[in-house]
Coordinates of C-alpha atoms and ligand atoms in Angstrom, one line a residue:
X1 CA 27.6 19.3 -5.2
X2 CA 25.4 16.5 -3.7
X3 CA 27.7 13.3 -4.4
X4 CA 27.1 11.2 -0.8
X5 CA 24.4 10.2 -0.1
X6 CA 24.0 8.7 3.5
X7 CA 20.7 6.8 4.0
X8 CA 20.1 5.5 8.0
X9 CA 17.8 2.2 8.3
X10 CA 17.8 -1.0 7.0
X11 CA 13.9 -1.5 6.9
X12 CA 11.8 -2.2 3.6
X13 CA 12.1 1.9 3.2
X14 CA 15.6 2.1 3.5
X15 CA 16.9 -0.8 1.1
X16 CA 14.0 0.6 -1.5
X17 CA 15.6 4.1 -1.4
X18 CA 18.9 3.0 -1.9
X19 CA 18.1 0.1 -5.0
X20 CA 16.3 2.9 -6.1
X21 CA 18.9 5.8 -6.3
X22 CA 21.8 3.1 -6.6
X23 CA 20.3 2.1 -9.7
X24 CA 19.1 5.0 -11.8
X25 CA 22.7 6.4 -10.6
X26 CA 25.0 3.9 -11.2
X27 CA 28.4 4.9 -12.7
X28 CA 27.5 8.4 -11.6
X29 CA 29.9 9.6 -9.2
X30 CA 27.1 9.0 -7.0
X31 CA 28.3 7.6 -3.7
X32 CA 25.4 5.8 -1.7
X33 CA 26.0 4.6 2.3
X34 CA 23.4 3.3 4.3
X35 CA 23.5 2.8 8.1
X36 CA 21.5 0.1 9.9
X37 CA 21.6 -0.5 14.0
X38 CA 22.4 -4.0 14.6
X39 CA 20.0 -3.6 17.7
X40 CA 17.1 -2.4 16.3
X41 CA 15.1 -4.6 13.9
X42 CA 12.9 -3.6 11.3
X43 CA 9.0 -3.4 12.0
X44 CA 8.9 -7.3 10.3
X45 CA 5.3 -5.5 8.8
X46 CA 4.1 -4.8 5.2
X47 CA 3.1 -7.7 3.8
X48 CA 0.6 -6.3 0.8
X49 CA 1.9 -4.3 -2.0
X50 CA 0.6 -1.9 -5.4
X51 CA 1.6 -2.9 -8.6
X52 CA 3.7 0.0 -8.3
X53 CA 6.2 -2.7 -6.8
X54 CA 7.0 -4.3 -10.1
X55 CA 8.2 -1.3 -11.9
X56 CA 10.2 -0.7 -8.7
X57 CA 11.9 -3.8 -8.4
X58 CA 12.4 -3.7 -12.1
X59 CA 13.7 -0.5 -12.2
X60 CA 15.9 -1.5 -9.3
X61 CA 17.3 -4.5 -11.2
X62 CA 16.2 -7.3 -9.7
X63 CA 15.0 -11.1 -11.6
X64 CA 11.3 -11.4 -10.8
X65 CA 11.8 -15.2 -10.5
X66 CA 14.4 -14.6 -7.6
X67 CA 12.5 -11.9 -5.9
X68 CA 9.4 -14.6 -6.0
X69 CA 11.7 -17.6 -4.7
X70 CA 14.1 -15.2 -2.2
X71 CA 10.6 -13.4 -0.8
X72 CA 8.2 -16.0 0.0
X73 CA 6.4 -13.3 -3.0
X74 CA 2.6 -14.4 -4.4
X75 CA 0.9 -12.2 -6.4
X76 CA -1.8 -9.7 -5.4
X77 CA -4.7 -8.7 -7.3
X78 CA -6.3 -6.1 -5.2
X79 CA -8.2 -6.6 -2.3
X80 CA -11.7 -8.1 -0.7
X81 CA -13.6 -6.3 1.6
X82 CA -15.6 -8.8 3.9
X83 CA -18.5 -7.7 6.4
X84 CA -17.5 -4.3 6.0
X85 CA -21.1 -2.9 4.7
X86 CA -23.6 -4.4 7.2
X87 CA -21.4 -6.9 8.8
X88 CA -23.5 -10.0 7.4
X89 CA -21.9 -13.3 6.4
X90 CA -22.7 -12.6 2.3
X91 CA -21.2 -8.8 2.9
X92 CA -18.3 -8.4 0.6
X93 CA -17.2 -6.2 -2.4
X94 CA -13.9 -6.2 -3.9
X95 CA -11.2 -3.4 -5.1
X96 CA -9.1 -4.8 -7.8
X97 CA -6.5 -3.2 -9.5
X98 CA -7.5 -3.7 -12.9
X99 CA -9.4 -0.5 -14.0
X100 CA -13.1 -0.6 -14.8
X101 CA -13.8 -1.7 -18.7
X102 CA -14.9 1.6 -20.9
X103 CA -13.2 3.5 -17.5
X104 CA -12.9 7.3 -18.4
X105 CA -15.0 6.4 -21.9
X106 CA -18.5 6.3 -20.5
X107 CA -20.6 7.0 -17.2
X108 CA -20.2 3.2 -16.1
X109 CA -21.7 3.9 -12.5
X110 CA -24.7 5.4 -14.0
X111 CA -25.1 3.0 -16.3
X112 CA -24.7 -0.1 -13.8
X113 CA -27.1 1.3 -11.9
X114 CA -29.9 1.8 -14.3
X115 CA -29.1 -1.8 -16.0
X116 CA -27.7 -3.8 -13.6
X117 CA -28.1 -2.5 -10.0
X118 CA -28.7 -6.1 -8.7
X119 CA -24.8 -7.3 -9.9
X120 CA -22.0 -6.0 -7.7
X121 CA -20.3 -3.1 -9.5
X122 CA -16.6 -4.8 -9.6
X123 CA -17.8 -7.7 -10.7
X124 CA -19.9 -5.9 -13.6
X125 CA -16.8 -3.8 -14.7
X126 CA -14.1 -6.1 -14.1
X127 CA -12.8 -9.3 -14.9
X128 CA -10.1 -9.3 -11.9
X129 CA -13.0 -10.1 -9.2
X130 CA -13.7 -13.6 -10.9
X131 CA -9.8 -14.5 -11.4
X132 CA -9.2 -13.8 -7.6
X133 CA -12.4 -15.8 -6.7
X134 CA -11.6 -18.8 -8.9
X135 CA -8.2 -19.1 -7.4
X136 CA -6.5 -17.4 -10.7
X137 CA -2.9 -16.4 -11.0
X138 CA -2.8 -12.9 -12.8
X139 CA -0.2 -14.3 -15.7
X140 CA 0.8 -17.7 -17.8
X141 CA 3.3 -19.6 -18.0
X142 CA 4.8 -17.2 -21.3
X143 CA 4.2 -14.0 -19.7
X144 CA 7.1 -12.3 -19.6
X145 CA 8.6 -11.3 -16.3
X146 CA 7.1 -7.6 -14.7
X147 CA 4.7 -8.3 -17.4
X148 CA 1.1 -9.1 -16.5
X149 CA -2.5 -10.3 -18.3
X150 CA -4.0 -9.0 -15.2
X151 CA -2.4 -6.2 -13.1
X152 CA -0.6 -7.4 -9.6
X153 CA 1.2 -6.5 -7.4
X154 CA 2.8 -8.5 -4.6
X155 CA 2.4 -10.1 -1.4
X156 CA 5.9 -10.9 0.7
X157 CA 7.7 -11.6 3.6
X158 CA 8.8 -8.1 4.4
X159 CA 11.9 -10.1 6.6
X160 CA 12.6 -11.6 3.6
X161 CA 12.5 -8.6 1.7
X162 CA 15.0 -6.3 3.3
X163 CA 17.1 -9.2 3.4
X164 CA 16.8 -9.5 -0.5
X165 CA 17.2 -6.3 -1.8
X166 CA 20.6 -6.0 0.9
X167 CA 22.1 -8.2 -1.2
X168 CA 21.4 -7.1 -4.5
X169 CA 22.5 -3.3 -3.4
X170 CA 25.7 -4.5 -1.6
X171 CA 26.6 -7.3 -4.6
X172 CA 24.8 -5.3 -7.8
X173 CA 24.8 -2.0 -6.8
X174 CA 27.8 -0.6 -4.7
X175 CA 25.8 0.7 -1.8
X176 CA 27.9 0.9 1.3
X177 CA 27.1 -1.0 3.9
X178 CA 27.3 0.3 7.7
X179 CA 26.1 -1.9 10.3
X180 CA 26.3 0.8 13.4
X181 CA 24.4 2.9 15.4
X182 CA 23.6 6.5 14.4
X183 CA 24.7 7.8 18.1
X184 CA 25.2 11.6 17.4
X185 CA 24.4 14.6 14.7
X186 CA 27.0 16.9 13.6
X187 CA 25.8 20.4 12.4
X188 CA 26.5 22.8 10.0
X189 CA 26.4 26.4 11.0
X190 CA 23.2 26.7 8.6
X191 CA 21.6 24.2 10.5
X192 CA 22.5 21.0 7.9
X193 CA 23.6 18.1 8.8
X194 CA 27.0 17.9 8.1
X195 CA 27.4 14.0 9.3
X196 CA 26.4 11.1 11.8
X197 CA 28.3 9.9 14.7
X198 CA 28.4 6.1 14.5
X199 CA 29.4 3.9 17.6
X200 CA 32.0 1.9 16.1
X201 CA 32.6 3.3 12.3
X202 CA 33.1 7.4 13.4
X203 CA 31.6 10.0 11.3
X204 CA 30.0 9.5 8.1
X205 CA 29.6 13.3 5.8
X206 CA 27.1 13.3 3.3
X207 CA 25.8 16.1 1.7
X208 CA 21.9 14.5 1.6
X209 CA 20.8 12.5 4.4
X210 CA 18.1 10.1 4.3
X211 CA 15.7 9.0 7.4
X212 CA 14.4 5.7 6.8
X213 CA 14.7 5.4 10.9
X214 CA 11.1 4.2 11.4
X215 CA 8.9 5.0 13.7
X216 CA 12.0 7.1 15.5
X217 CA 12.3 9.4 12.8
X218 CA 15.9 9.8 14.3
X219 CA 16.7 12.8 11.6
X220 CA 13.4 14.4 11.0
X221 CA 11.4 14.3 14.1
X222 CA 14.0 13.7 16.7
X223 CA 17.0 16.0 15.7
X224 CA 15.0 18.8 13.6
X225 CA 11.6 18.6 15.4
X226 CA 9.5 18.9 12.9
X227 CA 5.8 18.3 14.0
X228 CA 3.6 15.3 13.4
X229 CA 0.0 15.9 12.4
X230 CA -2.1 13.2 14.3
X231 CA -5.2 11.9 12.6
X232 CA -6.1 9.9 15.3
X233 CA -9.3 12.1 15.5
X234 CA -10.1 10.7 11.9
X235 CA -8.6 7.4 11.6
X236 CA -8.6 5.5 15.1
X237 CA -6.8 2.4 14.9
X238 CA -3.9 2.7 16.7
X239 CA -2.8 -0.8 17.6
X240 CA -1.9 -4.3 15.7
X241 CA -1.4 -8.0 16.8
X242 CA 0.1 -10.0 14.1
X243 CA 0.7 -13.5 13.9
X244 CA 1.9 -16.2 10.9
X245 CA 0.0 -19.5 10.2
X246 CA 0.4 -22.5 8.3
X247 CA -1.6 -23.8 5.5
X248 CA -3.8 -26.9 6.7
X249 CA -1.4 -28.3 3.8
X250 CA 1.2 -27.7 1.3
X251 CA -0.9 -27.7 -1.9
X252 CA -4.0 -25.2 -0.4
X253 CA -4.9 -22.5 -2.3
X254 CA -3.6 -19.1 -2.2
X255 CA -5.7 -16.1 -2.4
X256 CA -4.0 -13.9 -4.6
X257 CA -6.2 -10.7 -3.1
X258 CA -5.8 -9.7 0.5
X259 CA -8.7 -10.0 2.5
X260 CA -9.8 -7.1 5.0
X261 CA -12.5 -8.5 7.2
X262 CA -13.9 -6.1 9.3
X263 CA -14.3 -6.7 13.1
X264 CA -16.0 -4.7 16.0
X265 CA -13.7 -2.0 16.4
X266 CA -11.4 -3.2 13.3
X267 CA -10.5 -5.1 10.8
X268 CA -7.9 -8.3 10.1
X269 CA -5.7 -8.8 7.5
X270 CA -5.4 -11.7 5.5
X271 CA -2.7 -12.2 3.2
X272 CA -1.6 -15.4 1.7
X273 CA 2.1 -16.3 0.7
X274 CA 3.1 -19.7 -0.9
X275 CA 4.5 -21.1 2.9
X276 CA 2.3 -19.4 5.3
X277 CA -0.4 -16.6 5.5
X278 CA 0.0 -13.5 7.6
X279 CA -2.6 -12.6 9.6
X280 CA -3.3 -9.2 11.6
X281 CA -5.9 -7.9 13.9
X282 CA -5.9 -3.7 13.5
X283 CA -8.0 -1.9 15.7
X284 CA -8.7 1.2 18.1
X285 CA -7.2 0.7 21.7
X286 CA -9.7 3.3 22.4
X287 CA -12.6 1.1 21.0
X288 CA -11.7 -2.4 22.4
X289 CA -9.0 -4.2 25.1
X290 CA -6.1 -6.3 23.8
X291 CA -7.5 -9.6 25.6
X292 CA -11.0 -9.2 22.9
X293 CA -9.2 -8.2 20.0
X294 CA -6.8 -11.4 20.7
X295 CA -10.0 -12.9 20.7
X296 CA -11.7 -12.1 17.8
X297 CA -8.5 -12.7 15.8
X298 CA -8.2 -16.3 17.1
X299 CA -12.1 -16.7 16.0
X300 CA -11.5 -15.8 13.2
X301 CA -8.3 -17.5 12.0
X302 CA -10.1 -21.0 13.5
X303 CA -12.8 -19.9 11.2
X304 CA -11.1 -19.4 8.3
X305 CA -9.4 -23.3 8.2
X306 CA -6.3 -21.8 10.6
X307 CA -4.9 -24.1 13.5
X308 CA -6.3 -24.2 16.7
X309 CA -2.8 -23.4 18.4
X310 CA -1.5 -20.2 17.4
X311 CA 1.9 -18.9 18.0
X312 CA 1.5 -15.3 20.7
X313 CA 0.1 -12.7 18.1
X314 CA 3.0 -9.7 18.0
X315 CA 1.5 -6.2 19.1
X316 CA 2.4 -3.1 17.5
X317 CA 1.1 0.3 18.7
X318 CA 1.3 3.5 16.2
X319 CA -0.2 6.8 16.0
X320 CA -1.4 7.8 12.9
X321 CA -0.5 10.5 11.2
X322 CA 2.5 12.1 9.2
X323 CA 4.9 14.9 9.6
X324 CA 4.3 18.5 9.0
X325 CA 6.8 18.8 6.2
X326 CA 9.2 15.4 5.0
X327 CA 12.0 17.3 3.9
X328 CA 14.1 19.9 5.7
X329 CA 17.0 21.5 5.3
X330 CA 19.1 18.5 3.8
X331 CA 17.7 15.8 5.3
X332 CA 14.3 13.7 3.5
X333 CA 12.4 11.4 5.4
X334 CA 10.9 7.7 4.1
X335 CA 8.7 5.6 5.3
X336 CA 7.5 5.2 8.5
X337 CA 9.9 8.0 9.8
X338 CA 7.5 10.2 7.4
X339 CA 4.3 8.8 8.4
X340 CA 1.8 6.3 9.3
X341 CA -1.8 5.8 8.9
X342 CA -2.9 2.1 9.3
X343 CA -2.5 -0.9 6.7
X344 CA -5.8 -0.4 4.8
X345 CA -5.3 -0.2 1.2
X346 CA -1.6 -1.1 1.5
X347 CA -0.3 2.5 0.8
X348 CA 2.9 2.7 2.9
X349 CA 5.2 1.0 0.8
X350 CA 3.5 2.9 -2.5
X351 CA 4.4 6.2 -0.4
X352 CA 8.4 4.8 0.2
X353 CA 8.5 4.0 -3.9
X354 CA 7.1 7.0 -4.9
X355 CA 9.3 9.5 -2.5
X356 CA 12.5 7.3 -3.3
X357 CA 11.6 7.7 -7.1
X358 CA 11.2 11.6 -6.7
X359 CA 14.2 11.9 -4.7
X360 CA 16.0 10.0 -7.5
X361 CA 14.6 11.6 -10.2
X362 CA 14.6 15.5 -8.9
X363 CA 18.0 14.7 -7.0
X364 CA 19.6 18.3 -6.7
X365 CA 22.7 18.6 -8.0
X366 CA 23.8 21.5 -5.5
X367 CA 22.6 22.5 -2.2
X368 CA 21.2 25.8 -3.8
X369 CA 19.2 24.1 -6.2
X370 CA 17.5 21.5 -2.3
X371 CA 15.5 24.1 -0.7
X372 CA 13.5 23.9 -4.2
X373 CA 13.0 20.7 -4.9
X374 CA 12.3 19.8 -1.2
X375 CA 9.5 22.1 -1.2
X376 CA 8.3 20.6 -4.3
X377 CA 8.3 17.5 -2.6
X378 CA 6.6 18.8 0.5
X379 CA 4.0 19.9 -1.3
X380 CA 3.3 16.6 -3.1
X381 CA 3.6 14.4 -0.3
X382 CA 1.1 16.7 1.8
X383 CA -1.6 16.4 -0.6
X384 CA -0.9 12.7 -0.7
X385 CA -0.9 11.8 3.3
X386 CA -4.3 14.0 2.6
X387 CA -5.7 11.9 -0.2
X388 CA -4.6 8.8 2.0
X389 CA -6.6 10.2 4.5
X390 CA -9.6 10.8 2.7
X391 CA -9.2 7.1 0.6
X392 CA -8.8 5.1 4.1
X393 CA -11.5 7.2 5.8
X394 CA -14.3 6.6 2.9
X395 CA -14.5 3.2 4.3
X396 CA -15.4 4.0 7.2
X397 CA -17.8 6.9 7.0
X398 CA -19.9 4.4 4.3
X399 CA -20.6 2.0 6.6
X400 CA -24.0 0.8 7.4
X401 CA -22.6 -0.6 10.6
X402 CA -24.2 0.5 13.9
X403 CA -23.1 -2.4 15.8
X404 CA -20.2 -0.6 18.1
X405 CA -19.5 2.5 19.1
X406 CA -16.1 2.3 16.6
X407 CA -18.1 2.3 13.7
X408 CA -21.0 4.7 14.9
X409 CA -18.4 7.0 15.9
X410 CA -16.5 6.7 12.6
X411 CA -19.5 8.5 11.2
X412 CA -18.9 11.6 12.8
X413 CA -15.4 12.8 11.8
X414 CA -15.6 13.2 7.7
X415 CA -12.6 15.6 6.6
X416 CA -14.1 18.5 4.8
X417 CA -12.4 17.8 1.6
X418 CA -13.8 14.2 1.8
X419 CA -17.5 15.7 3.0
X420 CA -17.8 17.7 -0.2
X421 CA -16.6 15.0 -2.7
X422 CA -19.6 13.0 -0.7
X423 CA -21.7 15.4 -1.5
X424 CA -20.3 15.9 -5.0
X425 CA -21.1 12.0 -5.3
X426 CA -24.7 12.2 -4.6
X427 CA -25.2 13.0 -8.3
X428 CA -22.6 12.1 -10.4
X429 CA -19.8 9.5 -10.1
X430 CA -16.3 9.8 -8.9
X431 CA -13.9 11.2 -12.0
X432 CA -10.8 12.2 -12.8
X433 CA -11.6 15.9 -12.1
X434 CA -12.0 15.5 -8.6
X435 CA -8.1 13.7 -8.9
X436 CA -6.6 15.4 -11.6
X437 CA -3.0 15.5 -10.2
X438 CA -0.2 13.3 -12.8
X439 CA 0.6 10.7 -10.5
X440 CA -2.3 10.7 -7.5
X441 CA -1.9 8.2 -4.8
X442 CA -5.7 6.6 -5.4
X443 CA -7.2 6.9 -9.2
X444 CA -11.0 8.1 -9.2
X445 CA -11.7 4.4 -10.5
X446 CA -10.4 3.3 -6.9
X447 CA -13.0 5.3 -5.5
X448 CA -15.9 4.1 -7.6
X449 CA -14.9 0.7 -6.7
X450 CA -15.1 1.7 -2.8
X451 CA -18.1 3.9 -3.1
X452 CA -20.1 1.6 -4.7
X453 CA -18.9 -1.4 -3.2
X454 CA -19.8 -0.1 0.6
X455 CA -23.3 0.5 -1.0
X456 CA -23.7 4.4 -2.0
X457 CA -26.1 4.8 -4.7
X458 CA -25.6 8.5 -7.0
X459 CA -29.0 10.2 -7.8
X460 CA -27.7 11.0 -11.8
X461 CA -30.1 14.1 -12.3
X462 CA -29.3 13.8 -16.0
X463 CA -29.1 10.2 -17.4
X464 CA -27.7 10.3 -20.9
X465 CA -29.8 7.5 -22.5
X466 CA -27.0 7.5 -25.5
X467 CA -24.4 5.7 -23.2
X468 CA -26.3 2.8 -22.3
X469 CA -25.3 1.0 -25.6
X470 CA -21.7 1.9 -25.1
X471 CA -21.8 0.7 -21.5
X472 CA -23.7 -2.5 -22.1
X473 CA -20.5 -2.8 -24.5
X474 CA -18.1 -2.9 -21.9
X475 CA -20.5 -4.4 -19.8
X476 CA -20.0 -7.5 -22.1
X477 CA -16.6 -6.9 -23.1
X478 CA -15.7 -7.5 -19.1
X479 CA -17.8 -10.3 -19.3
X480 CA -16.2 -11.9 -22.1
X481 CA -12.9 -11.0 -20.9
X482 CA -14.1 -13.1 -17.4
X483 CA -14.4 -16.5 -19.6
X484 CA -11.6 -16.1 -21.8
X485 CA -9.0 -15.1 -18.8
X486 CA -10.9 -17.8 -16.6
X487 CA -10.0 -20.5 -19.4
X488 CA -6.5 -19.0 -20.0
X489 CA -5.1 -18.3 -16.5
X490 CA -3.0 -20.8 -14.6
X491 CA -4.3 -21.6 -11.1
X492 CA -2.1 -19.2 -8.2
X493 CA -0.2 -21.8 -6.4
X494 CA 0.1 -23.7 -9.6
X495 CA 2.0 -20.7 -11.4
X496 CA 4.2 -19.3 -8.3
X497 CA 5.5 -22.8 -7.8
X498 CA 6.5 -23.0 -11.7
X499 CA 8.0 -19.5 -11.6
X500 CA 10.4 -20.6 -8.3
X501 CA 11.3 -24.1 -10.5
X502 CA 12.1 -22.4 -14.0
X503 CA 12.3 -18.5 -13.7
X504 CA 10.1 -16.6 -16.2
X505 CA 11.2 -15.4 -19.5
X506 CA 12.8 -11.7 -19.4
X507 CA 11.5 -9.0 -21.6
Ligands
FAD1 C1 0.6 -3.4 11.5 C2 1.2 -2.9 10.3 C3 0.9 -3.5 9.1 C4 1.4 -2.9 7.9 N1 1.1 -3.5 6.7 C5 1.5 -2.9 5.5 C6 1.1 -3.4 4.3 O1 0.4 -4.4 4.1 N2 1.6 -2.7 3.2 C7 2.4 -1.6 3.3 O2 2.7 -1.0 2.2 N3 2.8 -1.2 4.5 C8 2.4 -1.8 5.6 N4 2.8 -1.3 6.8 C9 3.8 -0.3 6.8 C10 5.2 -0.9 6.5 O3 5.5 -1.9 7.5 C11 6.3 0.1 6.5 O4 6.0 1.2 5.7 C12 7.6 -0.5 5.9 O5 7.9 -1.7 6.6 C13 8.8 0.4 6.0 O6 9.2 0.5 7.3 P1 10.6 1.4 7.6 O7 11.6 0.9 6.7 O8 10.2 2.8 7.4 O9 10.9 1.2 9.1 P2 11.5 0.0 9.9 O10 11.2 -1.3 9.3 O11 11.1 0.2 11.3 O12 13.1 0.2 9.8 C14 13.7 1.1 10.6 C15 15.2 0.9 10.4 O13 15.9 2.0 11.1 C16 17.0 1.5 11.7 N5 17.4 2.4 12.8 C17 16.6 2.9 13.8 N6 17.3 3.7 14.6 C18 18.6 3.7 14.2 C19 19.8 4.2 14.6 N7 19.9 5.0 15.7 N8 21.0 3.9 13.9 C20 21.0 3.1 12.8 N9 19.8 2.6 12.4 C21 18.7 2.8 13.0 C22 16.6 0.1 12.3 O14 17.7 -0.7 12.5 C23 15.8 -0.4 11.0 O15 16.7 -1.0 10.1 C24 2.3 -1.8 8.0 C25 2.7 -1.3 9.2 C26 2.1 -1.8 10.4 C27 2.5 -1.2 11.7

């Protein structure tokens, strides 16, 4: 019987896999332990979320109002994409996370182009564009809490995070808490773990062991060796500096999207929270020194209203890839121990909720029944690394930039499966047959958004004349939607700072 569960790391994938399991398995005799090294801190990193975060945290328990005070949380919309099609000072497009109006119901693309090619295709289809560039909070006042008028997700303090959801495992939850040092790894004659050898608290048995270890990937890539796949030959950024700064003053606006500005041989982050914004420089070591991407960071937080004096940006180095298979023998790996690709999009954390929610859910009740439901789960998470790959690389390869050798040489390595969706594109739009899995990682209306954002035109051999009423519908409806939601919506800072001084009303 699988009854102890021992999970070892204390990052933002570790304390999400155990609120997660703690919670759907509470009064089970379910018995949840996690380890964390006192020595080793957590990356500090993952700032941006999915809206996939609120029906995590709610599932794990937690009040939205204290997650939004405890956090440092705002809300997130989706994201901008600045100087990323030609590198001019008007180049932007944005990716919200609303989905299109009439999405699914009519040929939208098509129809924008043979109506409206002139108007930026988000803001055609969507309302959540204007609310992110008039400053709008994605809720009122009334809206219950995990509830939204416009979909969000969240931006936070990842420090702050880990340190939140601790608590409400330790006090809500009955996780046990280990603060040690995983120093050994006892075997089973089948190869199993059978327990980890802590410095100061001996050896803790479990019958499913968790790696939530980080960029170590103690369990999975140290002890069992299973191989990472590199896709530094597709993806080439490889390196991070990261840095907080303050507001010019208490009551300035907070973007409730993160900006991705692109840069010679990368692209910074921008990412507001109500006491600071987080701001990160992620690039190719390959394509450009430390000293000038320090440099064009600074530039561009001095451009963007940030202080002169900046605190020493942190570095981070990673290679990107993921692991050959994340589940072996009884041992799952989450988050970064798994993989790593680079912050675009956001989809680490969305990776840690989705493989904690599918360990939950599938959670084998004997080891006979594992080697099943792990394979399951390798086979899932493959094709979703892969879809990652593809999402974060269609960026790239769209690019009109010539202006570096990074982005000319982003143009010659298109995966395959990526290549022939391209050419797919050409004439017709991005649908849900080319992702028809139940829960993919990036919906086909993400890649509309993208593909016509970075300025890729479809050739529709057979326009269907019938539609353009029905689009010029939804064409309206997102338009009306715009100035209703514009005249409804509380301003960002306005509503976060009301949430943190009277809560929100529960469902
Ligand atoms: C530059 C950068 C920007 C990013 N931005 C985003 C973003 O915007 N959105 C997003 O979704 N993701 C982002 N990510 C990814 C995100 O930071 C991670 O997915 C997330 O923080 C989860 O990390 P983790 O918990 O897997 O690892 P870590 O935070 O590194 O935690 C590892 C844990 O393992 C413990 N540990 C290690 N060895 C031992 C041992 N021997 N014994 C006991 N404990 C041990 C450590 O103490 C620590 O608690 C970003 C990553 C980088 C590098």
């Amino acid at each position: 019987m699988v009854r102890r569960i021992v999970i070892v790391g204390g990052g933002s994938a570790g304390w999400l896999t155990a609120g997660l399991i703690a919670a759907d398995h509470q009064g089970s005799s379910l018995h949840v332990t996690l380890i964390e090294s006192p020595d080793i801190a957590p990356i500090g990193v993952g700032e941006g979320t999915w809206p996939s975060m609120r029906d995590t945290l709610r599932r794990i328990g937690v009040s939205e109002a204290d997650f939004f005070r405890e956090c440092d949380a705002s809300f997130k919309q989706g994201s901008r994409f600045n100087r990323w099609v030609n590198g001019a000072d008007n180049d932007y497009y944005f990716h919200p996370f609303v989905l299109p109006q009439g999405y699914g119901e009519v040929n939208l693309p098509e129809q924008w182009q043979a109506q409206h090619p002139n108007i930026p295709f988000a803001d055609l289809v969507s309302y959540q564009p204007h609310l992110c560039v008039n400053g709008r909070a994605p809720k009122q006042v009334v809206t219950p809490e995990f509830s939204s008028v416009a979909n969000y997700g969240y931006h936070l303090d990842a420090g702050k995070f880990g340190a939140f959801l601790r608590k409400h495992c330790l006090e809500k939850l009955g996780v046990h808490y280990v603060p040690d040092n995983v120093v050994g790894i006892a075997s089973h004659d089948n190869g199993d773990i059978a327990a980890l050898q802590t410095q100061t608290h001996g050896a803790l048995e479990g019958e499913l062991f968790i790696d939530c270890t980080g960029m170590q990937s103690l369990l999975l890539g140290k002890h069992y060796e299973v191989p990472f796949i590199s896709q530094k030959h597709v993806l080439y950024n490889d390196s991070a500096l990261a840095v907080q700064i303050p507001y010019p003053d208490d009551n300035y606006p907070i973007a409730s999207q993160t900006s991705s500005t692109a840069q010679s041989a990368g692209w910074i982050w921008d990412i507001g929270l109500p006491t600071r914004r987080g701001v990160g420089h992620v690039y190719s070591s390959a394509h450009i020194g430390d000293d000038q991407a320090e440099a064009e960071l600074r530039r561009y937080i001095t451009a963007t209203s940030g202080p002169q004096d900046i605190p020493q940006p942190r570095k981070l180095s990673f290679n990107p890839g993921y692991r050959e298979r994340f589940w072996h023998r009884n041992c799952v790996a989450i988050g970064l121990s798994a993989g790593f690709i680079e912050p675009l999009e956001a989809s680490a954390l969305a990776l840690v909720e989705m493989s904690a929610a599918m360990v939950s859910d599938e959670l084998p009740a004997t080891r006979a029944a594992m080697d099943i439901v792990a394979q399951r789960f390798n086979e899932a998470f493959s094709y979703r690394w892969e879809r990652v790959i593809d999402f974060l690389k269609l960026h790239y390869v769209l690019s009109q930039r010539r202006d570096s050798d990074y982005w000319r040489d982003n143009t010659a390595t298109v995966p395959e499966r990526l290549n022939d969706l391209l050419t797919l594109w050409r004439h017709r739009a991005p649908s849900r047959n080319d992702f028809n899995r139940i829960e993919e990682v990036f919906p086909s209306a993400s890649y509309q958004y993208v593909l016509y954002g970075m300025g890729f035109r479809s050739e529709f051999m057979n326009p269907q004349p019938r539609q353009a009423a029905l689009a010029d519908g939804y064409f309206r409806e997102a338009a009306a939607l715009t100035h209703k939601m514009l005249g409804a919506l509380p301003d960002n800072r306005e509503l976060i700072n009301h949430i943190k001084r009277h809560g929100l009303q529960k469902i």
